[in-house]
Coordinates of C-alpha atoms in Angstrom, one line a residue:
M1 CA 18.8 3.3 -93.1
L2 CA 18.6 0.9 -90.1
S3 CA 15.7 -1.2 -88.9
I4 CA 14.9 -3.1 -85.7
E5 CA 12.6 -6.0 -86.2
H6 CA 10.9 -8.1 -83.4
L7 CA 13.9 -7.5 -81.1
S8 CA 13.7 -9.0 -77.6
V9 CA 16.1 -9.3 -74.7
E10 CA 15.6 -11.6 -71.7
F11 CA 17.8 -11.6 -68.6
G12 CA 15.2 -13.2 -66.3
V13 CA 11.6 -14.3 -66.1
R14 CA 10.3 -11.0 -67.5
P15 CA 11.8 -9.7 -70.7
L16 CA 13.9 -6.5 -70.5
L17 CA 12.9 -5.6 -74.1
N18 CA 9.9 -7.3 -75.8
D19 CA 9.2 -7.3 -79.6
L20 CA 10.6 -3.9 -80.5
N21 CA 10.1 -2.6 -84.0
F22 CA 11.2 0.7 -85.4
V23 CA 13.4 2.4 -88.1
I24 CA 16.2 4.9 -87.8
N25 CA 16.2 7.2 -90.8
E26 CA 18.9 9.4 -92.3
R27 CA 19.2 12.7 -90.4
D28 CA 17.1 11.4 -87.5
R29 CA 17.8 13.1 -84.1
I30 CA 16.4 10.6 -81.6
A31 CA 16.3 10.9 -77.8
L32 CA 16.1 7.4 -76.2
V33 CA 14.3 7.8 -72.8
G34 CA 13.0 5.7 -70.0
K35 CA 13.7 5.0 -66.3
N36 CA 17.0 3.7 -65.2
G37 CA 17.2 -0.1 -65.9
A38 CA 14.6 0.1 -68.7
G39 CA 17.1 -1.1 -71.3
K40 CA 18.3 2.1 -73.0
S41 CA 22.0 1.3 -72.8
T42 CA 21.4 -2.3 -73.7
L43 CA 19.5 -1.2 -76.9
L44 CA 22.4 1.1 -77.9
K45 CA 24.9 -1.7 -77.5
I46 CA 22.8 -4.0 -79.7
I47 CA 22.4 -1.4 -82.4
A48 CA 26.2 -0.8 -82.2
G49 CA 26.8 -4.5 -82.6
M50 CA 28.4 -4.8 -79.2
Q51 CA 25.7 -7.2 -77.8
Q52 CA 23.3 -9.7 -79.3
P53 CA 19.6 -9.8 -78.6
T54 CA 17.8 -12.9 -77.4
S55 CA 15.7 -12.8 -80.6
G56 CA 15.0 -10.4 -83.5
V57 CA 17.3 -8.7 -85.9
V58 CA 19.0 -5.4 -86.5
S59 CA 19.1 -4.9 -90.3
R60 CA 21.6 -2.4 -91.8
P61 CA 23.4 -1.8 -95.0
K62 CA 26.9 -3.3 -95.1
E63 CA 28.5 0.1 -95.8
L64 CA 26.8 1.8 -92.8
T65 CA 29.3 3.1 -90.3
V66 CA 28.4 3.5 -86.6
G67 CA 30.1 5.5 -83.9
Y68 CA 29.3 4.4 -80.3
L69 CA 30.2 6.2 -77.1
P70 CA 29.3 4.1 -74.0
Q71 CA 28.7 5.6 -70.5
V72 CA 31.9 3.9 -69.2
M73 CA 34.9 2.6 -71.1
R74 CA 38.4 1.4 -70.3
V75 CA 41.0 3.0 -72.6
S76 CA 44.7 2.1 -72.7
D77 CA 47.3 3.6 -75.0
T78 CA 50.7 5.3 -74.8
R79 CA 50.2 7.9 -77.6
T80 CA 50.0 11.7 -77.2
L81 CA 46.6 13.4 -77.3
Y82 CA 47.2 14.5 -80.9
D83 CA 48.5 11.1 -82.2
E84 CA 45.7 9.3 -80.5
T85 CA 43.1 11.5 -82.2
V86 CA 44.8 11.0 -85.6
Q87 CA 43.7 7.3 -85.3
A88 CA 40.2 8.4 -86.2
F89 CA 41.4 8.9 -89.8
D90 CA 42.8 5.4 -90.3
G91 CA 41.7 4.1 -93.7
R92 CA 40.3 7.4 -94.8
H93 CA 42.0 9.5 -97.5
V94 CA 41.9 13.1 -96.1
E95 CA 44.2 15.9 -97.0
E96 CA 46.7 16.5 -94.1
W97 CA 45.7 20.2 -93.8
Q98 CA 42.0 19.2 -93.6
M99 CA 42.8 16.5 -91.0
K100 CA 44.8 19.0 -88.8
A101 CA 42.0 21.6 -89.1
D102 CA 39.3 19.1 -88.1
I103 CA 41.4 17.8 -85.1
D104 CA 42.2 21.3 -83.9
R105 CA 38.5 22.4 -84.1
T106 CA 37.2 19.3 -82.4
L107 CA 39.7 19.1 -79.5
A108 CA 39.3 22.9 -78.9
G109 CA 35.5 22.5 -78.9
L110 CA 35.7 19.7 -76.3
G111 CA 37.8 21.9 -74.0
F112 CA 41.4 20.8 -74.8
R113 CA 44.1 23.5 -74.9
R114 CA 46.8 23.5 -77.6
E115 CA 49.5 22.9 -75.0
D116 CA 47.7 19.6 -74.2
F117 CA 48.2 18.2 -77.7
D118 CA 51.6 16.8 -77.0
R119 CA 50.7 15.3 -73.6
P120 CA 50.5 11.5 -73.2
T121 CA 46.9 10.5 -72.9
G122 CA 47.7 8.5 -69.8
E123 CA 48.1 11.9 -67.9
F124 CA 44.5 12.8 -68.4
S125 CA 41.7 11.9 -65.9
G126 CA 38.9 9.5 -66.8
G127 CA 36.6 12.3 -67.7
W128 CA 39.1 13.8 -70.2
R129 CA 39.8 10.3 -71.6
M130 CA 36.1 10.1 -72.4
R131 CA 36.4 13.4 -74.2
I132 CA 39.3 12.0 -76.3
E133 CA 37.1 9.0 -77.3
L134 CA 34.2 11.3 -78.2
A135 CA 36.6 13.5 -80.3
K136 CA 37.7 10.4 -82.2
I137 CA 34.1 9.3 -82.8
L138 CA 33.0 12.7 -84.1
L139 CA 36.1 12.9 -86.4
Q140 CA 35.1 9.6 -87.9
N141 CA 31.9 11.2 -89.1
P142 CA 29.8 8.0 -88.9
D143 CA 26.5 7.5 -90.6
L144 CA 24.9 6.8 -87.2
L145 CA 26.1 8.3 -84.0
L146 CA 25.1 6.5 -80.7
L147 CA 25.9 8.5 -77.6
D148 CA 25.2 7.2 -74.0
E149 CA 25.2 10.1 -71.6
P150 CA 27.7 12.2 -73.6
T151 CA 27.4 15.3 -71.3
N152 CA 28.4 13.6 -68.1
H153 CA 32.0 14.6 -68.5
L154 CA 31.5 17.9 -70.4
D155 CA 31.4 21.4 -69.1
I156 CA 28.9 24.1 -70.3
G157 CA 31.2 25.3 -73.1
S158 CA 31.8 21.8 -74.5
I159 CA 28.1 20.9 -74.2
Q160 CA 27.1 23.9 -76.3
W161 CA 29.8 23.1 -78.8
L162 CA 28.6 19.5 -79.1
E163 CA 25.0 20.7 -79.6
Q164 CA 26.1 22.9 -82.5
F165 CA 28.2 20.1 -84.0
I166 CA 25.3 17.7 -83.9
Q167 CA 22.9 20.2 -85.3
T168 CA 25.2 21.2 -88.3
S169 CA 27.6 18.3 -89.0
A170 CA 26.2 15.0 -87.7
K171 CA 24.2 12.5 -89.7
A172 CA 21.7 10.2 -87.9
V173 CA 21.9 10.4 -84.1
M174 CA 20.4 8.4 -81.2
L175 CA 21.4 9.4 -77.7
V176 CA 20.6 8.8 -74.1
S177 CA 20.9 11.8 -71.8
H178 CA 19.5 13.2 -68.6
D179 CA 20.4 16.7 -69.6
R180 CA 16.9 18.0 -70.6
A181 CA 18.2 21.2 -72.2
F182 CA 20.7 19.3 -74.3
I183 CA 18.2 16.8 -75.8
N184 CA 15.6 19.5 -76.3
N185 CA 18.1 21.6 -78.3
I186 CA 19.2 18.8 -80.7
T187 CA 16.5 16.0 -80.9
T188 CA 13.3 16.0 -82.9
R189 CA 12.1 12.5 -82.1
T190 CA 11.7 10.7 -78.7
I191 CA 11.6 6.9 -78.3
E192 CA 10.5 5.9 -74.9
I193 CA 11.2 2.4 -73.4
T194 CA 8.5 1.5 -70.8
C195 CA 7.4 -1.9 -69.5
G196 CA 9.7 -3.6 -72.1
R197 CA 8.0 -1.9 -75.1
I198 CA 8.6 1.3 -77.0
N199 CA 6.4 4.3 -77.7
D200 CA 7.7 6.4 -80.6
Y201 CA 6.9 10.1 -80.5
R202 CA 7.9 12.3 -83.4
V203 CA 8.4 15.4 -81.2
K204 CA 11.0 17.0 -79.0
Y205 CA 11.4 15.9 -75.4
D206 CA 9.2 18.6 -73.8
Q207 CA 6.4 17.9 -76.2
Y208 CA 6.8 14.2 -75.5
V209 CA 6.5 14.8 -71.7
T210 CA 3.1 16.4 -72.3
L211 CA 1.9 13.6 -74.6
R212 CA 3.2 11.0 -72.2
D213 CA 1.3 12.4 -69.4
E214 CA -1.9 12.4 -71.5
R215 CA -1.2 8.8 -72.4
R216 CA -0.7 7.8 -68.8
Q217 CA -4.0 9.4 -67.8
Q218 CA -5.7 7.4 -70.5
Q219 CA -4.0 4.2 -69.3
L220 CA -5.1 4.9 -65.7
R221 CA -8.7 5.4 -66.8
A222 CA -8.6 2.2 -68.9
Y223 CA -6.9 0.3 -66.0
E224 CA -9.5 1.5 -63.5
N225 CA -12.3 0.4 -65.8
Q226 CA -10.7 -3.0 -66.3
Q227 CA -10.2 -3.5 -62.6
K228 CA -13.9 -2.7 -62.0
E229 CA -14.8 -5.2 -64.8
I230 CA -12.6 -7.9 -63.2
A231 CA -14.1 -7.2 -59.8
D232 CA -17.6 -7.5 -61.1
I233 CA -16.8 -10.8 -62.9
K234 CA -15.2 -12.3 -59.8
D235 CA -18.1 -11.2 -57.6
F236 CA -20.6 -12.9 -60.0
I237 CA -18.5 -16.1 -59.9
E238 CA -18.3 -16.1 -56.1
R239 CA -22.0 -15.5 -55.7
F240 CA -23.3 -18.1 -58.1
R241 CA -20.4 -20.7 -58.1
Y242 CA -22.5 -23.3 -56.3
K243 CA -25.9 -22.7 -57.9
P244 CA -26.6 -25.3 -60.5
T245 CA -28.9 -23.0 -62.5
K246 CA -26.1 -20.5 -63.0
S247 CA -23.3 -23.0 -63.8
N248 CA -23.2 -22.2 -67.5
Q249 CA -23.0 -18.5 -66.8
V250 CA -20.3 -19.0 -64.1
Q251 CA -18.2 -21.0 -66.6
S252 CA -18.7 -18.3 -69.2
R253 CA -17.5 -15.7 -66.7
I254 CA -14.5 -17.8 -65.8
K255 CA -13.5 -18.0 -69.5
Q256 CA -14.1 -14.3 -69.9
L257 CA -11.8 -13.6 -67.0
E258 CA -9.0 -15.8 -68.5
K259 CA -9.2 -13.9 -71.8
I260 CA -8.7 -10.5 -70.2
V261 CA -5.2 -9.1 -71.0
P262 CA -4.1 -6.9 -68.0
I263 CA -3.5 -3.3 -68.9
E264 CA 0.0 -2.2 -67.9
I265 CA 0.6 1.4 -66.7
D266 CA 3.8 3.1 -67.5
E267 CA 6.2 3.6 -64.6
V268 CA 4.8 5.8 -61.8
D269 CA 6.0 9.5 -61.9
T270 CA 7.6 10.3 -58.6
S271 CA 8.6 13.8 -59.5
M272 CA 5.8 15.3 -57.5
L273 CA 7.3 14.1 -54.2
R274 CA 8.0 17.2 -52.2
L275 CA 10.8 17.2 -49.6
K276 CA 10.9 19.6 -46.7
F277 CA 14.2 20.3 -45.0
P278 CA 14.3 19.8 -41.2
P279 CA 14.1 23.0 -39.1
C280 CA 17.5 24.7 -38.5
Q281 CA 18.9 27.9 -37.0
R282 CA 18.5 31.2 -38.8
S283 CA 21.9 32.3 -40.2
G284 CA 23.2 35.9 -40.5
D285 CA 21.9 38.1 -43.2
W286 CA 25.0 37.6 -45.3
P287 CA 26.1 34.0 -45.0
I288 CA 29.1 34.5 -47.4
I289 CA 31.1 37.6 -48.2
C290 CA 34.3 37.3 -50.3
S291 CA 36.6 40.3 -50.4
D292 CA 39.5 40.2 -52.9
V293 CA 39.8 36.5 -52.7
S294 CA 42.5 35.0 -54.9
K295 CA 43.9 31.5 -55.4
S296 CA 47.0 30.3 -57.3
Y297 CA 48.9 27.0 -57.4
G298 CA 52.5 28.2 -57.9
D299 CA 52.5 30.3 -61.0
H300 CA 49.1 29.0 -62.2
L301 CA 46.4 31.6 -61.4
I302 CA 43.0 30.1 -60.7
F303 CA 41.1 33.3 -59.9
K304 CA 42.0 36.8 -58.7
D305 CA 40.2 39.4 -56.6
V306 CA 36.9 37.7 -56.2
N307 CA 34.3 40.0 -54.6
L308 CA 30.8 38.7 -54.0
S309 CA 28.2 38.7 -51.3
I310 CA 25.5 36.1 -50.9
R311 CA 22.4 37.1 -49.0
R312 CA 20.4 34.8 -46.7
G313 CA 17.8 32.8 -48.7
E314 CA 19.5 33.4 -52.1
K315 CA 20.1 30.6 -54.5
V316 CA 23.2 31.3 -56.7
A317 CA 24.9 29.3 -59.4
F318 CA 28.6 29.0 -60.1
M319 CA 29.1 28.3 -63.8
G320 CA 32.0 28.0 -66.2
N321 CA 34.2 25.6 -68.0
N322 CA 36.2 22.9 -66.1
G323 CA 39.4 24.2 -64.5
E324 CA 38.2 27.7 -64.1
G325 CA 38.0 27.5 -60.3
K326 CA 34.3 26.8 -59.3
S327 CA 35.1 23.9 -57.0
T328 CA 38.2 25.7 -55.8
L329 CA 36.2 28.7 -54.5
V330 CA 33.8 26.2 -52.8
K331 CA 36.8 24.6 -51.1
C332 CA 37.9 28.1 -49.9
I333 CA 34.5 28.7 -48.5
M334 CA 34.6 25.4 -46.7
G335 CA 38.0 26.2 -45.3
Q336 CA 39.7 23.2 -46.9
I337 CA 42.5 25.1 -48.8
P338 CA 44.5 28.3 -48.2
F339 CA 43.8 31.4 -50.2
E340 CA 44.6 35.2 -50.3
G341 CA 42.1 37.9 -49.4
E342 CA 39.3 37.7 -46.9
L343 CA 36.3 35.4 -46.8
K344 CA 33.6 35.8 -44.2
V345 CA 31.2 33.1 -43.1
A346 CA 28.3 34.6 -41.0
Q347 CA 27.2 33.5 -37.6
N348 CA 25.1 30.4 -37.1
V349 CA 25.9 29.1 -40.6
Q350 CA 25.3 25.3 -40.8
I351 CA 26.8 24.0 -44.1
G352 CA 25.5 21.0 -45.9
Y353 CA 28.2 20.1 -48.5
F354 CA 27.9 17.7 -51.5
A355 CA 31.2 17.3 -53.1
Q356 CA 32.0 15.8 -56.6
N357 CA 33.7 12.9 -54.8
Q358 CA 30.9 12.4 -52.4
A359 CA 30.7 8.7 -53.3
Q360 CA 34.0 8.1 -51.7
L361 CA 33.0 9.9 -48.5
L362 CA 29.9 7.8 -47.9
G363 CA 30.2 5.5 -44.9
G364 CA 27.8 2.8 -43.7
G365 CA 29.1 0.0 -45.9
D366 CA 27.5 -2.8 -43.8
M367 CA 24.1 -1.1 -43.8
T368 CA 21.4 -1.4 -46.4
V369 CA 20.2 1.6 -48.5
F370 CA 16.9 1.7 -46.6
D371 CA 18.5 1.5 -43.2
T372 CA 21.0 4.3 -44.1
I373 CA 18.2 6.7 -44.9
D374 CA 15.8 5.5 -42.2
R375 CA 18.4 6.3 -39.6
V376 CA 18.6 10.0 -40.5
A377 CA 14.9 10.6 -41.5
T378 CA 12.8 12.5 -39.0
G379 CA 9.2 13.7 -38.8
D380 CA 6.9 13.2 -41.7
M381 CA 9.8 11.8 -43.8
R382 CA 9.9 8.7 -41.7
T383 CA 6.7 7.6 -43.4
K384 CA 8.0 8.5 -46.9
V385 CA 11.4 6.8 -46.9
R386 CA 10.3 4.3 -49.6
D387 CA 8.9 7.0 -51.7
L388 CA 12.1 9.1 -51.3
L389 CA 14.3 6.1 -52.2
G390 CA 12.1 5.4 -55.3
A391 CA 12.4 9.0 -56.4
F392 CA 16.2 8.7 -56.4
M393 CA 16.2 5.3 -58.3
F394 CA 16.3 3.0 -55.2
G395 CA 12.8 1.6 -55.7
G396 CA 11.8 -2.0 -54.9
E397 CA 14.6 -4.5 -54.2
A398 CA 17.3 -1.8 -54.7
S399 CA 16.5 -0.3 -51.3
D400 CA 17.6 -3.6 -49.7
K401 CA 21.1 -3.5 -51.3
Y402 CA 24.1 -3.1 -49.0
V403 CA 25.9 0.2 -49.3
K404 CA 29.3 -1.6 -49.8
V405 CA 28.1 -3.1 -53.1
L406 CA 26.8 0.2 -54.6
S407 CA 28.3 1.7 -57.7
G408 CA 29.8 5.2 -57.6
G409 CA 26.7 6.7 -59.1
E410 CA 24.5 4.9 -56.6
R411 CA 26.6 6.0 -53.6
S412 CA 26.4 9.6 -54.9
R413 CA 22.6 9.4 -55.0
L414 CA 22.4 7.9 -51.5
A415 CA 24.7 10.7 -50.2
M416 CA 22.4 13.3 -51.8
I417 CA 19.4 11.8 -50.0
Q418 CA 21.2 11.9 -46.7
L419 CA 22.1 15.6 -47.3
L420 CA 18.5 16.5 -48.1
L421 CA 17.4 15.2 -44.6
Q422 CA 20.0 17.2 -42.6
P423 CA 19.1 20.4 -40.7
V424 CA 21.3 22.9 -42.5
N425 CA 20.9 26.6 -43.6
L426 CA 23.6 26.8 -46.3
L427 CA 23.7 24.2 -49.1
I428 CA 26.8 23.9 -51.2
L429 CA 26.3 21.4 -54.0
D430 CA 29.1 20.6 -56.4
E431 CA 27.7 19.0 -59.6
P432 CA 24.7 17.5 -57.8
T433 CA 22.9 16.2 -60.9
N434 CA 25.7 14.1 -62.5
H435 CA 24.2 10.7 -61.5
L436 CA 20.5 11.7 -61.4
D437 CA 17.8 10.9 -64.0
M438 CA 15.3 13.6 -64.9
Q439 CA 12.7 12.7 -62.3
S440 CA 15.3 12.6 -59.5
K441 CA 16.5 16.0 -60.7
D442 CA 13.0 17.4 -60.5
V443 CA 12.7 16.1 -56.9
L444 CA 16.0 17.8 -56.0
K445 CA 15.1 21.0 -57.8
N446 CA 11.8 21.3 -56.0
A447 CA 13.5 20.6 -52.6
I448 CA 16.1 23.4 -53.2
S449 CA 13.4 25.7 -54.4
D450 CA 11.3 25.2 -51.3
F451 CA 14.4 25.4 -49.1
D452 CA 14.3 28.5 -46.8
G453 CA 18.1 28.7 -46.5
T454 CA 20.8 29.7 -48.9
A455 CA 22.2 27.6 -51.7
I456 CA 25.4 27.7 -53.8
I457 CA 25.1 25.3 -56.8
V458 CA 28.0 24.4 -59.0
S459 CA 26.5 23.0 -62.2
H460 CA 26.5 22.9 -66.0
D461 CA 22.9 21.6 -66.1
R462 CA 21.1 24.6 -67.6
D463 CA 17.6 23.1 -67.3
F464 CA 18.2 22.3 -63.6
L465 CA 19.3 25.9 -62.9
D466 CA 16.6 27.5 -65.0
G467 CA 14.0 29.1 -62.7
L468 CA 15.9 27.9 -59.6
V469 CA 18.7 30.4 -59.0
D470 CA 18.5 34.1 -58.3
R471 CA 22.0 34.9 -59.6
I472 CA 24.8 33.3 -61.7
Y473 CA 28.5 33.9 -61.2
I474 CA 30.6 33.1 -64.3
F475 CA 34.1 31.7 -63.8
A476 CA 36.4 32.5 -66.8
D477 CA 40.0 33.6 -67.4
G478 CA 40.8 34.1 -63.7
Q479 CA 37.8 36.3 -63.1
V480 CA 34.5 35.7 -61.4
T481 CA 31.7 38.0 -62.8
E482 CA 28.0 38.4 -62.7
P483 CA 26.8 38.6 -66.3
I484 CA 25.1 41.8 -67.4
E485 CA 22.8 40.3 -70.0
R486 CA 20.4 37.4 -69.3
S487 CA 21.6 34.2 -70.8
T488 CA 19.6 31.1 -71.8
I489 CA 19.1 30.5 -68.1
S490 CA 16.0 32.3 -66.9
I491 CA 17.0 34.1 -63.6
K492 CA 14.3 34.4 -61.0
P493 CA 13.5 38.0 -59.9
K494 CA 15.1 38.9 -56.6
P495 CA 12.6 38.9 -53.8
N496 CA 13.8 42.3 -52.4
P497 CA 16.3 44.1 -54.6
S498 CA 16.8 47.0 -52.1
I499 CA 19.9 45.8 -50.3
S500 CA 21.7 47.6 -47.5
L501 CA 23.9 46.3 -44.7
P502 CA 21.7 46.1 -41.6
Q503 CA 23.2 48.1 -38.7
G504 CA 22.5 45.4 -36.2
E505 CA 24.6 42.7 -37.9
G506 CA 26.8 45.0 -39.9
T507 CA 28.2 46.7 -36.9
P508 CA 31.6 45.4 -35.9
S509 CA 31.3 42.6 -33.4
G510 CA 32.3 39.0 -33.0
K511 CA 35.8 37.6 -33.6
I512 CA 38.1 36.7 -36.4
K513 CA 39.1 33.0 -36.6
A514 CA 42.2 32.5 -38.7
S515 CA 42.1 29.6 -41.2
P516 CA 43.5 26.4 -39.7
L517 CA 45.5 25.9 -42.9
G518 CA 49.0 27.1 -43.2
G519 CA 50.8 28.7 -46.1
N520 CA 50.1 32.0 -47.7
C521 CA 46.5 32.1 -46.4
G522 CA 43.9 34.8 -46.3
K523 CA 41.3 35.3 -43.6
R524 CA 38.3 33.0 -43.3
V525 CA 36.1 34.9 -40.8
I526 CA 33.5 33.1 -38.7
G527 CA 30.9 35.7 -37.7
E528 CA 31.3 39.5 -38.2
L529 CA 34.4 41.6 -38.4
S530 CA 36.1 42.9 -35.2
D531 CA 36.7 46.6 -34.8
G532 CA 40.4 46.8 -35.0
G533 CA 42.6 49.5 -36.6
N534 CA 40.5 51.3 -39.2
G535 CA 37.7 48.7 -39.1
R536 CA 35.1 51.4 -38.4
E537 CA 36.1 53.4 -41.5
V538 CA 36.1 50.3 -43.6
W539 CA 32.6 49.4 -42.3
Q540 CA 31.3 53.0 -42.9
A541 CA 32.7 53.0 -46.4
A542 CA 31.0 49.6 -47.0
K543 CA 27.8 51.0 -45.7
A544 CA 27.9 54.0 -48.0
E545 CA 28.7 51.8 -50.9
A546 CA 25.8 49.5 -50.0
K547 CA 23.5 52.5 -49.8
A548 CA 24.4 53.7 -53.2
K549 CA 24.0 50.2 -54.6
A550 CA 20.6 50.0 -52.9
K551 CA 19.5 53.2 -54.7
Q552 CA 20.7 51.8 -58.1
E553 CA 19.0 48.5 -57.4
K554 CA 15.7 50.2 -56.5
M555 CA 15.8 52.0 -59.9
L556 CA 16.5 48.6 -61.5
K557 CA 13.6 47.0 -59.6
E558 CA 11.2 49.7 -60.8
C559 CA 12.4 49.2 -64.4
E560 CA 12.0 45.4 -64.1
D561 CA 8.5 45.9 -62.7
K562 CA 7.7 48.2 -65.7
V563 CA 9.0 45.5 -68.1
T564 CA 6.9 42.8 -66.4
Q565 CA 3.8 45.0 -66.6
L566 CA 4.3 45.9 -70.2
E567 CA 4.9 42.2 -71.1
Q568 CA 1.6 41.3 -69.3
Q569 CA -0.3 43.9 -71.2
I570 CA 1.1 42.8 -74.5
A571 CA 0.3 39.2 -73.8
E572 CA -3.3 40.1 -72.9
I573 CA -3.7 42.0 -76.2
E574 CA -2.1 39.1 -78.2
Q575 CA -4.6 36.8 -76.6
T576 CA -7.5 39.1 -77.6
L577 CA -6.2 39.5 -81.2
T578 CA -6.3 35.8 -81.7
T579 CA -10.2 35.9 -81.6
K580 CA -11.0 39.3 -83.1
N581 CA -9.4 42.0 -85.3
D582 CA -9.5 45.4 -83.5
M583 CA -7.5 48.2 -85.1
Q584 CA -7.4 50.2 -81.9
L585 CA -6.0 47.2 -80.1
V586 CA -3.4 46.8 -82.9
E587 CA -2.4 50.4 -82.5
K588 CA -2.1 50.1 -78.7
Y589 CA -0.1 46.9 -79.2
T590 CA 2.4 48.7 -81.4
Q591 CA 2.7 51.5 -78.8
L592 CA 3.3 49.0 -76.0
Q593 CA 6.0 47.2 -78.0
A594 CA 7.8 50.5 -78.4
Q595 CA 7.5 51.2 -74.7
L596 CA 8.8 47.7 -73.9
E597 CA 11.9 48.2 -76.2
A598 CA 12.6 51.5 -74.4
A599 CA 12.2 49.9 -71.0
M600 CA 14.5 47.0 -71.9
A601 CA 17.1 49.5 -73.1
E602 CA 16.9 51.4 -69.8
W603 CA 17.1 48.1 -67.9
E604 CA 20.3 47.2 -69.8
R605 CA 21.8 50.6 -69.0
L606 CA 21.0 50.2 -65.3
M607 CA 22.5 46.8 -65.3
E608 CA 25.8 48.1 -66.7

């Protein structure tokens, strides 16, 4: 359908892309991967016809249509949302009812409400304007869809809708994305750009990672062998350079050395870098407790009667579509906005907060990237500043850039590094992965996983949350709930499900501090509740409720342990059956499967 032949791009001494050759076929689902700066976006622009290569050609049929969504675009129009979307059908003869149905389905899938259809597009933020452009591209139904980081401005519902659209309705697709779950769900081919060349893998991303690691190990072995060969040749030349009887052999070795083509190794994987947070105070057992917390803006309800308790050491996720109140509840916890109800922050809580607009909050404009981090690094991390910067895409000369010239994404990454080096015991991260590549996300995920404190993570990145968080709170329709059934996110088992309010910290003590904000404001309590009025009865009722909950959760834990045990037994039998056929094992396998189904049914009942 489309072929790239001997394509090269040169911006400096070393080519960015060098002699690329590959073909895009009909119905291809291609993930274009590589480190930041490898040339992924440049290649998409060339295929889209937005940029010319230094040499080589892109061959395509004249009738081929291409839809291209860049990472950043400037849009300017004065139409309403609906009228702007209609532009996607210019020159196409489509029945009006079909056009309206397609527009309704696409806009709704990307998160727009019907009441938005008549709003001028100028009223929408940059992220929503990108959604409008994406909607227009999808409605054009091009032969080749080129998407550069399409999930950056989408929430979880829109991402899943886009996945389904691509799987069922799109033709050929090539995309760049740092959302591992997204590309694993829709792509079947992975083209990697490394050292200016490409490696074409006809597999999904996760399989590519395995094959890439094997390839890099082979490269390392070959590189080490070549370096030994070079060292031996140089040693021979130096030893016999001035011996006349060896002159012919020396000249032969010199020519041999000149003919050696250096083996290049793919970029170094820094994802194994482990960060350790600095020591901090131990917080109270329950860092955050929300009791009937509600928030509205005028007549617009954000959420109502939120009740949740987060235990020390837990990692919890806030998930939901944009506008459902995730960041709003975070701001309530931070004491930045008024609310109704009561929100308690335990004693000795030290909050490390990463906001969506963290890039604008970063200071130090006259300092370099390296100096900014070197100033806050302590202990062992002082010797690993370069490695840490490289893990967050500030390797090489990028570490010497001044903060004042950094882009928004770069400033966000720098602010994230600063936060990781602060002595805190409660992390609150609002969309922390938006400007990170996959290796950087791995470093951050490992750091949070190893973190002894508590973490609240607002994110739509399913792969990032998978295996990291203990619980998920879903924000939808003004409610905040903990889902009964396990979703595609694999939730880690709780370390100790038997929960009760400890009498030492649960007993009424400490003082109430009213929120400094005015207006119709609930209580934001620092420390524990004071014993005023019927506080003792309230506390005793809470204790009794916690005791009943502890009993239920103990039963749930026993059921979860039984499920785990049965799954292990079944796995062991499956492994044995792959090598021999034993009818007794088959019968036992069938019995265990039935027991597992019964245990899962009991687990679901207890969860309800």
